[in-house]
Short mmCIF file of C-alpha atoms in Angstrom, two decimals:
data_model
loop_
_atom_site.label_atom_id
_atom_site.label_comp_id
_atom_site.label_asym_id
_atom_site.label_seq_id
_atom_site.Cartn_x
_atom_site.Cartn_y
_atom_site.Cartn_z
CA UNK Y 1 1.41 -52.43 -105.83
CA UNK Y 2 -1.33 -50.68 -107.78
CA UNK Y 3 -4.33 -48.86 -106.27
CA UNK Y 4 -6.76 -51.71 -107.05
CA UNK Y 5 -4.74 -54.26 -105.07
CA UNK Y 6 -4.33 -51.89 -102.14
CA UNK Y 7 -8.04 -51.12 -102.19
CA UNK Y 8 -8.89 -54.83 -102.38
CA UNK Y 9 -6.59 -55.62 -99.47
CA UNK Y 10 -8.06 -52.78 -97.45
CA UNK Y 11 -11.56 -54.18 -97.99
CA UNK Y 12 -10.37 -57.66 -97.00
CA UNK Y 13 -8.74 -56.19 -93.89
CA UNK Y 14 -11.96 -54.40 -92.91
CA UNK Y 15 -13.92 -57.62 -93.38
CA UNK Y 16 -11.36 -59.50 -91.28
CA UNK Y 17 -11.60 -56.91 -88.48
CA UNK Y 18 -15.41 -57.00 -88.57
CA UNK Y 19 -15.53 -60.80 -88.40
CA UNK Y 20 -12.82 -60.91 -85.72
CA UNK Y 21 -14.83 -58.50 -83.59
CA UNK Y 22 -18.13 -60.29 -84.22
CA UNK Y 23 -16.92 -63.88 -83.79
CA UNK Y 24 -14.05 -63.61 -81.27
CA UNK Y 25 -13.65 -60.23 -79.56
CA UNK Y 26 -17.27 -59.40 -78.73
CA UNK Y 27 -17.99 -62.77 -77.08
CA UNK Y 28 -14.85 -62.25 -74.92
CA UNK Y 29 -15.64 -58.68 -73.87
CA UNK Y 30 -18.05 -59.68 -71.12
CA UNK Y 31 -15.36 -61.64 -69.33
CA UNK Y 32 -12.94 -58.76 -69.21
CA UNK Y 33 -15.35 -55.91 -68.57
CA UNK Y 34 -16.70 -57.55 -65.42
CA UNK Y 35 -13.28 -57.34 -63.78
CA UNK Y 36 -10.48 -55.74 -65.78
CA UNK Y 37 -9.92 -53.74 -68.95
CA UNK Y 38 -8.18 -55.36 -71.93
CA UNK Y 39 -4.91 -53.52 -71.11
CA UNK Y 40 -5.11 -54.65 -67.49
CA UNK Y 41 -5.69 -58.19 -68.72
CA UNK Y 42 -2.65 -58.04 -71.04
CA UNK Y 43 -0.56 -56.74 -68.12
CA UNK Y 44 -1.81 -59.64 -65.99
CA UNK Y 45 -0.71 -62.09 -68.69
CA UNK Y 46 2.79 -60.57 -68.68
CA UNK Y 47 2.94 -60.65 -64.89
CA UNK Y 48 1.76 -64.25 -64.87
CA UNK Y 49 4.82 -65.27 -66.91
CA UNK Y 50 7.13 -64.27 -64.06
CA UNK Y 51 7.84 -61.40 -61.70
CA UNK Y 52 8.63 -58.62 -64.17
CA UNK Y 53 9.91 -55.20 -63.23
CA UNK Y 54 7.63 -52.27 -64.02
CA UNK Y 55 9.85 -51.19 -66.94
CA UNK Y 56 9.67 -54.73 -68.40
CA UNK Y 57 5.86 -54.58 -68.33
CA UNK Y 58 5.98 -51.16 -70.01
CA UNK Y 59 8.33 -52.47 -72.68
CA UNK Y 60 6.17 -55.52 -73.44
CA UNK Y 61 2.97 -53.46 -73.56
CA UNK Y 62 4.79 -50.76 -75.52
CA UNK Y 63 3.43 -48.11 -73.17
CA UNK Y 64 5.06 -45.35 -71.10
CA UNK Y 65 6.01 -46.45 -67.60
CA UNK Y 66 3.63 -43.84 -66.12
CA UNK Y 67 0.69 -45.49 -67.89
CA UNK Y 68 1.76 -48.92 -66.66
CA UNK Y 69 1.92 -47.56 -63.11
CA UNK Y 70 -1.77 -46.64 -63.35
CA UNK Y 71 -2.62 -50.10 -64.74
CA UNK Y 72 -0.73 -51.85 -61.93
CA UNK Y 73 -2.32 -49.49 -59.36
CA UNK Y 74 -5.75 -50.64 -60.51
CA UNK Y 75 -4.75 -54.32 -60.52
CA UNK Y 76 -3.37 -53.88 -57.02
CA UNK Y 77 -6.60 -52.16 -55.93
CA UNK Y 78 -8.48 -55.22 -57.27
CA UNK Y 79 -6.08 -57.39 -55.23
CA UNK Y 80 -4.91 -59.22 -58.38
CA UNK Y 81 -1.23 -58.25 -58.06
CA UNK Y 82 1.23 -56.95 -55.50
CA UNK Y 83 4.43 -54.97 -55.81
CA UNK Y 84 7.59 -56.43 -54.30
CA UNK Y 85 11.11 -55.07 -54.01
CA UNK Y 86 13.65 -56.62 -56.33
CA UNK Y 87 16.09 -59.09 -54.86
CA UNK Y 88 19.61 -57.69 -54.95
CA UNK Y 89 18.53 -54.23 -56.13
CA UNK Y 90 15.90 -52.68 -53.86
CA UNK Y 91 15.39 -49.81 -56.35
CA UNK Y 92 13.66 -52.21 -58.74
CA UNK Y 93 9.97 -52.82 -58.16
CA UNK Y 94 8.69 -56.15 -59.40
CA UNK Y 95 5.07 -57.19 -59.76
CA UNK Y 96 3.70 -60.62 -58.91
CA UNK Y 97 0.33 -62.32 -59.15
CA UNK Y 98 -1.83 -62.70 -56.07
CA UNK Y 99 -3.74 -65.89 -55.23
CA UNK Y 100 -6.93 -64.07 -56.33
CA UNK Y 101 -5.40 -63.54 -59.78
CA UNK Y 102 -4.69 -67.24 -60.12
CA UNK Y 103 -8.33 -67.93 -59.24
CA UNK Y 104 -9.36 -65.32 -61.84
CA UNK Y 105 -7.32 -67.13 -64.51
CA UNK Y 106 -8.46 -70.60 -63.52
CA UNK Y 107 -12.14 -69.75 -63.45
CA UNK Y 108 -12.94 -66.89 -65.80
CA UNK Y 109 -10.19 -67.00 -68.39
CA UNK Y 110 -10.14 -70.78 -68.77
CA UNK Y 111 -13.94 -70.76 -69.04
CA UNK Y 112 -13.87 -68.09 -71.74
CA UNK Y 113 -11.02 -69.73 -73.65
CA UNK Y 114 -12.82 -73.04 -73.43
CA UNK Y 115 -15.89 -71.45 -75.02
CA UNK Y 116 -13.78 -69.97 -77.83
CA UNK Y 117 -12.13 -73.36 -78.41
CA UNK Y 118 -15.55 -75.02 -78.60
CA UNK Y 119 -16.57 -72.48 -81.24
CA UNK Y 120 -13.44 -73.24 -83.26
CA UNK Y 121 -14.07 -77.00 -82.90
CA UNK Y 122 -17.53 -76.32 -84.33
CA UNK Y 123 -15.83 -75.73 -87.68
CA UNK Y 124 -15.07 -79.44 -87.93
CA UNK Y 125 -11.77 -81.21 -87.42
CA UNK Y 126 -9.95 -80.12 -90.59
CA UNK Y 127 -11.06 -76.47 -90.56
CA UNK Y 128 -10.45 -76.19 -86.80
CA UNK Y 129 -6.85 -77.36 -87.23
CA UNK Y 130 -6.40 -74.96 -90.15
CA UNK Y 131 -7.76 -72.14 -87.96
CA UNK Y 132 -5.35 -73.01 -85.12
CA UNK Y 133 -2.41 -73.00 -87.55
CA UNK Y 134 -3.50 -69.62 -88.92
CA UNK Y 135 -3.74 -68.17 -85.41
CA UNK Y 136 -0.22 -69.39 -84.62
CA UNK Y 137 1.08 -67.85 -87.87
CA UNK Y 138 -0.79 -64.57 -87.26
CA UNK Y 139 0.78 -64.37 -83.78
CA UNK Y 140 4.25 -64.65 -85.31
CA UNK Y 141 3.55 -62.09 -88.05
CA UNK Y 142 1.81 -59.62 -85.74
CA UNK Y 143 4.70 -59.83 -83.29
CA UNK Y 144 7.08 -58.90 -86.13
CA UNK Y 145 4.88 -56.07 -87.46
CA UNK Y 146 6.07 -52.53 -86.68
CA UNK Y 147 3.93 -50.76 -84.08
CA UNK Y 148 2.10 -47.46 -84.35
CA UNK Y 149 5.17 -45.39 -83.63
CA UNK Y 150 7.07 -47.18 -86.37
CA UNK Y 151 8.75 -49.60 -83.95
CA UNK Y 152 11.14 -51.82 -85.83
CA UNK Y 153 10.07 -55.41 -86.40
CA UNK Y 154 11.78 -57.90 -84.08
#
């Protein structure tokens, strides 16, 4: 790839990041900042999918376990999660959602996602469907992309 193509892609990437922040991220920031940080929110999403062990949360967030402990401490302080001993192996600490967290998801997150969906629908039927397909494809590609530390693609 020559320097012009790389430079052109870099400019396109910067434009994408600017538009993503302006059109999607910034409108969502208010929701999260009133209650939890983005990392705490991502941890909540992982916890909502089951009763993961602390090391499973760390692995999915790609963070050291010590950092995840601080995140879960804060979520526990906010009464959004609780730690429970693992069944069968009491050395394993699992994390589960609290009823308050379910209320948080039902009210705030669904409201915010509904607003984002209405904005996408504002593109018109054909462009909105194209946008949804692109988001699904980006999710797949981003999941496969190596992380900062050079993590191998899955």
